């Protein structure tokens, strides 16, 4: 049954100039392009007691398990994998323990990432098809959704660049931008699970799930998932090129795509990846509105981030 979310403390409490809320400052700040409802959910989750008190303990434990499991998997058959069981367990954990805001942002991420790739593929001088992932609810994630998300990203980069190379073309701004695929997903925060145990914040959940991801996938799948985050810069460059707005690359900071990093920080980088996707989608929506109104978009309103 849907319920209306309670406003977070930083919006419901009066502003005290002697003790200003940092979360209120971040909410009111407009230097990064995020819709108010997304920013509210993000900051509500970030300011939760779970993130403040549990994350400092979960993060080092999760990283220790990643190291331990890396040693254990030396003795496990190379192709040992249980993706189906992994995704069923992830869906179960999300429904029972993760906060409504975090679940909403996770589901949104698949939709937004699919729309960003569709934008690039359709506006490329050598158009390419995409494989959109649009889960309607948490149960839909059981269909290997996290694994498919990583595969889609790498396959898209390969497909796009093969098409450009074969036709001797380079990515450039088109005469007319097709933004018809950019829209708000039909996902409601009030529809997310709100049980007594749904308190775990997004960052803590990601840190806890990352070792499980490593354990139940092959080394290739886990390594590819961790290093897909470095394609944030790649997708950001593609989008900035199509928009002719390179200044929006300023907040893309998930490391150079040609320099693979250790998987230990994958949880933290995954959070940056999600936020970057939200900002990029919001920026494309601003271009969409400006295009519909026939006015020039304010390209200094926020940075380009990656899907």
XYZ file of C-alpha atoms in Angstrom:
307
model
C 0.000 0.000 0.000
C 1.392 3.398 -1.016
C 2.156 5.928 1.677
C 3.276 9.516 1.393
C 6.932 9.933 2.469
C 7.539 12.107 5.547
C 9.617 15.234 4.795
C 13.217 14.857 6.024
C 14.394 16.791 9.072
C 16.474 19.229 7.050
C 13.321 20.392 5.247
C 10.859 20.250 8.130
C 12.958 21.971 10.837
C 13.431 25.758 10.911
C 16.709 27.175 9.621
C 18.984 28.073 12.530
C 21.783 30.426 11.442
C 23.801 29.464 14.512
C 23.594 25.778 13.600
C 22.825 25.547 9.852
C 22.052 22.136 8.405
C 24.647 21.050 5.812
C 21.931 18.931 4.186
C 19.702 21.986 3.733
C 22.604 23.858 2.132
C 23.192 20.989 -0.295
C 19.480 20.754 -1.064
C 19.139 24.467 -1.840
C 22.369 24.616 -3.850
C 21.724 24.579 -7.616
C 25.272 24.181 -8.919
C 24.591 20.542 -9.844
C 21.616 19.547 -12.019
C 19.286 17.356 -9.966
C 15.471 17.479 -9.699
C 14.214 18.407 -6.236
C 12.567 15.028 -5.624
C 15.753 13.152 -6.512
C 17.909 15.484 -4.431
C 15.531 15.110 -1.485
C 15.684 11.314 -1.689
C 19.454 11.349 -2.089
C 20.062 13.655 0.873
C 17.472 11.901 3.047
C 19.328 8.658 2.488
C 22.751 10.294 2.934
C 21.768 11.974 6.203
C 20.290 8.810 7.739
C 21.517 7.261 10.971
C 22.371 4.119 9.028
C 24.931 5.920 6.888
C 26.339 7.855 9.843
C 26.768 4.969 12.267
C 26.838 1.736 10.237
C 28.754 2.651 7.081
C 32.072 3.307 8.919
C 31.933 -0.296 10.189
C 30.544 -1.949 7.060
C 33.035 -0.421 4.614
C 36.294 -1.839 6.080
C 34.623 -5.220 6.714
C 33.363 -5.383 3.144
C 36.806 -4.529 1.760
C 38.427 -7.154 3.962
C 35.997 -9.743 2.587
C 36.838 -8.696 -0.973
C 40.506 -9.432 -0.280
C 39.687 -12.744 1.426
C 37.380 -13.856 -1.364
C 39.978 -12.993 -3.971
C 42.266 -15.511 -2.295
C 39.495 -18.098 -1.944
C 38.566 -17.840 -5.624
C 42.067 -18.885 -6.626
C 40.955 -22.390 -5.633
C 37.481 -22.187 -7.196
C 36.811 -23.258 -10.812
C 37.271 -20.264 -13.113
C 33.723 -20.303 -14.483
C 31.994 -20.957 -11.130
C 28.979 -18.640 -11.032
C 25.493 -18.442 -9.537
C 24.067 -15.269 -11.078
C 20.460 -16.393 -10.651
C 20.880 -17.045 -6.925
C 22.802 -13.784 -6.529
C 20.037 -11.706 -8.088
C 17.326 -13.437 -6.085
C 19.264 -12.738 -2.903
C 19.848 -9.088 -3.886
C 16.140 -8.571 -4.569
C 15.270 -10.207 -1.241
C 17.731 -7.994 0.649
C 16.576 -4.808 -1.082
C 12.914 -5.492 -0.321
C 13.471 -6.303 3.355
C 16.345 -4.160 4.587
C 17.076 -1.218 2.268
C 15.491 2.223 2.670
C 12.691 3.353 0.326
C 14.860 6.203 -0.994
C 17.751 3.861 -1.803
C 15.480 1.341 -3.550
C 13.855 4.103 -5.597
C 17.236 5.460 -6.689
C 18.477 1.966 -7.591
C 15.461 1.235 -9.792
C 15.689 4.680 -11.397
C 19.317 4.028 -12.301
C 18.482 1.251 -14.757
C 15.907 3.426 -16.530
C 18.107 6.518 -16.674
C 21.172 4.620 -17.841
C 19.140 3.018 -20.631
C 17.820 6.404 -21.725
C 21.286 7.964 -21.811
C 22.653 5.150 -23.977
C 19.618 5.452 -26.265
C 20.296 9.208 -26.579
C 23.889 8.604 -27.658
C 23.009 5.711 -29.962
C 20.245 7.588 -31.734
C 22.170 10.855 -32.171
C 25.382 9.236 -33.379
C 26.195 9.816 -37.091
C 26.228 5.997 -37.223
C 23.076 5.196 -35.190
C 23.155 2.015 -33.095
C 20.448 0.102 -31.264
C 20.420 -0.375 -27.501
C 19.003 -2.946 -25.095
C 17.030 -0.925 -22.525
C 16.599 -2.200 -18.968
C 13.457 -0.826 -17.318
C 12.559 -2.820 -14.186
C 9.077 -1.965 -12.917
C 9.772 -3.130 -9.372
C 12.386 -4.802 -7.194
C 11.281 -8.307 -8.191
C 12.179 -7.493 -11.804
C 15.830 -7.271 -10.717
C 15.869 -11.075 -10.337
C 16.224 -11.340 -14.129
C 20.041 -10.914 -13.900
C 19.460 -7.153 -14.096
C 22.729 -6.013 -12.476
C 24.818 -8.288 -14.679
C 22.923 -7.229 -17.812
C 23.521 -3.585 -16.916
C 27.306 -4.066 -17.023
C 27.179 -6.143 -20.207
C 24.992 -3.529 -21.913
C 27.467 -0.756 -21.219
C 30.524 -2.516 -22.640
C 28.586 -3.922 -25.597
C 27.220 -0.467 -26.373
C 30.702 1.098 -26.438
C 31.918 -1.696 -28.732
C 28.869 -1.508 -31.007
C 28.991 2.289 -31.290
C 32.675 2.524 -32.071
C 32.643 -0.389 -34.525
C 29.873 1.392 -36.441
C 31.770 4.702 -36.437
C 35.033 3.072 -37.537
C 33.431 0.996 -40.275
C 31.833 4.119 -41.785
C 34.846 6.381 -41.240
C 32.857 8.744 -39.020
C 33.457 10.595 -35.757
C 30.981 11.488 -33.050
C 29.825 15.106 -33.414
C 26.906 17.351 -32.581
C 23.979 16.613 -34.933
C 22.002 19.348 -36.624
C 18.989 18.348 -34.554
C 19.200 16.567 -31.205
C 16.724 13.740 -30.718
C 15.770 13.843 -27.040
C 12.503 11.966 -27.391
C 13.750 9.059 -25.261
C 14.415 11.254 -22.201
C 11.605 11.040 -19.667
C 10.934 10.463 -15.983
C 10.585 6.749 -15.167
C 7.171 5.608 -13.991
C 8.507 4.749 -10.537
C 7.088 6.187 -7.338
C 8.972 6.578 -4.076
C 5.796 5.893 -2.100
C 5.539 2.443 -3.721
C 8.865 1.276 -2.314
C 8.860 -1.203 0.620
C 8.506 0.497 4.019
C 8.768 -2.312 6.536
C 10.211 -1.983 10.038
C 13.602 -3.201 8.791
C 13.821 -1.005 5.682
C 16.402 1.356 7.147
C 19.705 0.538 5.407
C 21.121 3.442 3.391
C 22.304 3.178 -0.209
C 26.056 3.323 0.465
C 25.948 0.739 3.252
C 23.827 -1.597 1.112
C 26.240 -1.328 -1.811
C 29.258 -1.984 0.404
C 27.584 -5.085 1.873
C 26.428 -6.436 -1.477
C 29.764 -5.949 -3.287
C 31.577 -8.958 -1.689
C 28.511 -11.094 -2.432
C 28.679 -9.926 -6.039
C 32.326 -10.979 -6.151
C 31.630 -14.368 -4.548
C 28.781 -15.428 -6.828
C 30.068 -14.224 -10.196
C 33.112 -15.212 -12.200
C 36.266 -13.111 -11.839
C 35.659 -11.758 -15.350
C 32.123 -10.635 -14.498
C 33.164 -9.007 -11.219
C 36.205 -7.281 -12.720
C 34.107 -6.008 -15.636
C 31.417 -4.723 -13.262
C 33.962 -2.814 -11.170
C 35.726 -1.324 -14.161
C 32.547 -0.385 -15.998
C 32.503 2.541 -13.577
C 35.532 4.000 -15.356
C 33.431 4.316 -18.501
C 31.660 7.218 -16.779
C 34.227 9.488 -18.402
C 33.688 7.802 -21.771
C 29.910 8.212 -21.698
C 30.364 11.763 -20.393
C 32.621 12.637 -23.340
C 30.162 11.120 -25.825
C 27.303 13.156 -24.373
C 29.311 16.386 -24.129
C 30.326 15.958 -27.776
C 26.728 15.509 -28.934
C 25.617 18.517 -26.859
C 28.689 20.596 -27.837
C 28.988 21.391 -24.125
C 32.384 20.125 -22.877
C 32.167 22.261 -19.730
C 29.766 19.688 -18.281
C 32.575 17.173 -17.820
C 33.794 18.960 -14.687
C 32.244 16.537 -12.172
C 33.061 13.326 -13.977
C 35.624 11.846 -11.605
C 35.365 8.057 -11.643
C 38.992 7.751 -12.878
C 40.587 7.324 -16.297
C 38.975 4.551 -18.411
C 42.383 3.276 -19.571
C 43.713 2.754 -16.029
C 41.922 -0.144 -14.267
C 41.661 0.280 -10.511
C 41.494 -2.117 -7.600
C 38.040 -3.512 -6.874
C 38.319 -2.475 -3.205
C 36.726 0.930 -3.813
C 34.032 -0.387 -6.141
C 31.234 0.308 -3.635
C 32.129 3.987 -3.219
C 32.653 4.448 -6.946
C 29.310 2.822 -7.679
C 27.611 5.521 -5.591
C 29.385 8.217 -7.643
C 28.323 6.393 -10.804
C 24.668 6.498 -9.734
C 24.768 10.174 -8.856
C 26.521 11.001 -12.138
C 23.780 9.237 -14.086
C 21.117 11.236 -12.265
C 22.899 14.516 -13.062
C 23.387 13.637 -16.719
C 19.750 12.673 -17.128
C 18.659 15.913 -15.461
C 20.922 17.892 -17.791
C 19.430 16.173 -20.840
C 15.962 17.021 -19.535
C 16.996 20.688 -19.383
C 18.151 20.535 -23.002
C 14.860 18.836 -23.866
C 12.781 21.591 -22.244
C 14.891 24.306 -23.876
C 14.535 22.612 -27.261
C 10.747 22.420 -26.866
C 10.603 26.106 -25.921
C 12.930 27.114 -28.731
C 15.452 28.806 -26.444
C 19.149 28.237 -25.789
C 19.867 26.055 -22.800
C 21.956 27.442 -19.958
C 24.985 25.179 -20.349
C 26.601 26.486 -17.186
C 23.869 25.070 -14.952
C 25.624 21.826 -14.218
C 28.225 19.294 -15.230
C 27.904 16.371 -17.558
C 28.089 13.088 -15.719
C 28.071 9.527 -16.881
C 25.425 6.899 -17.245
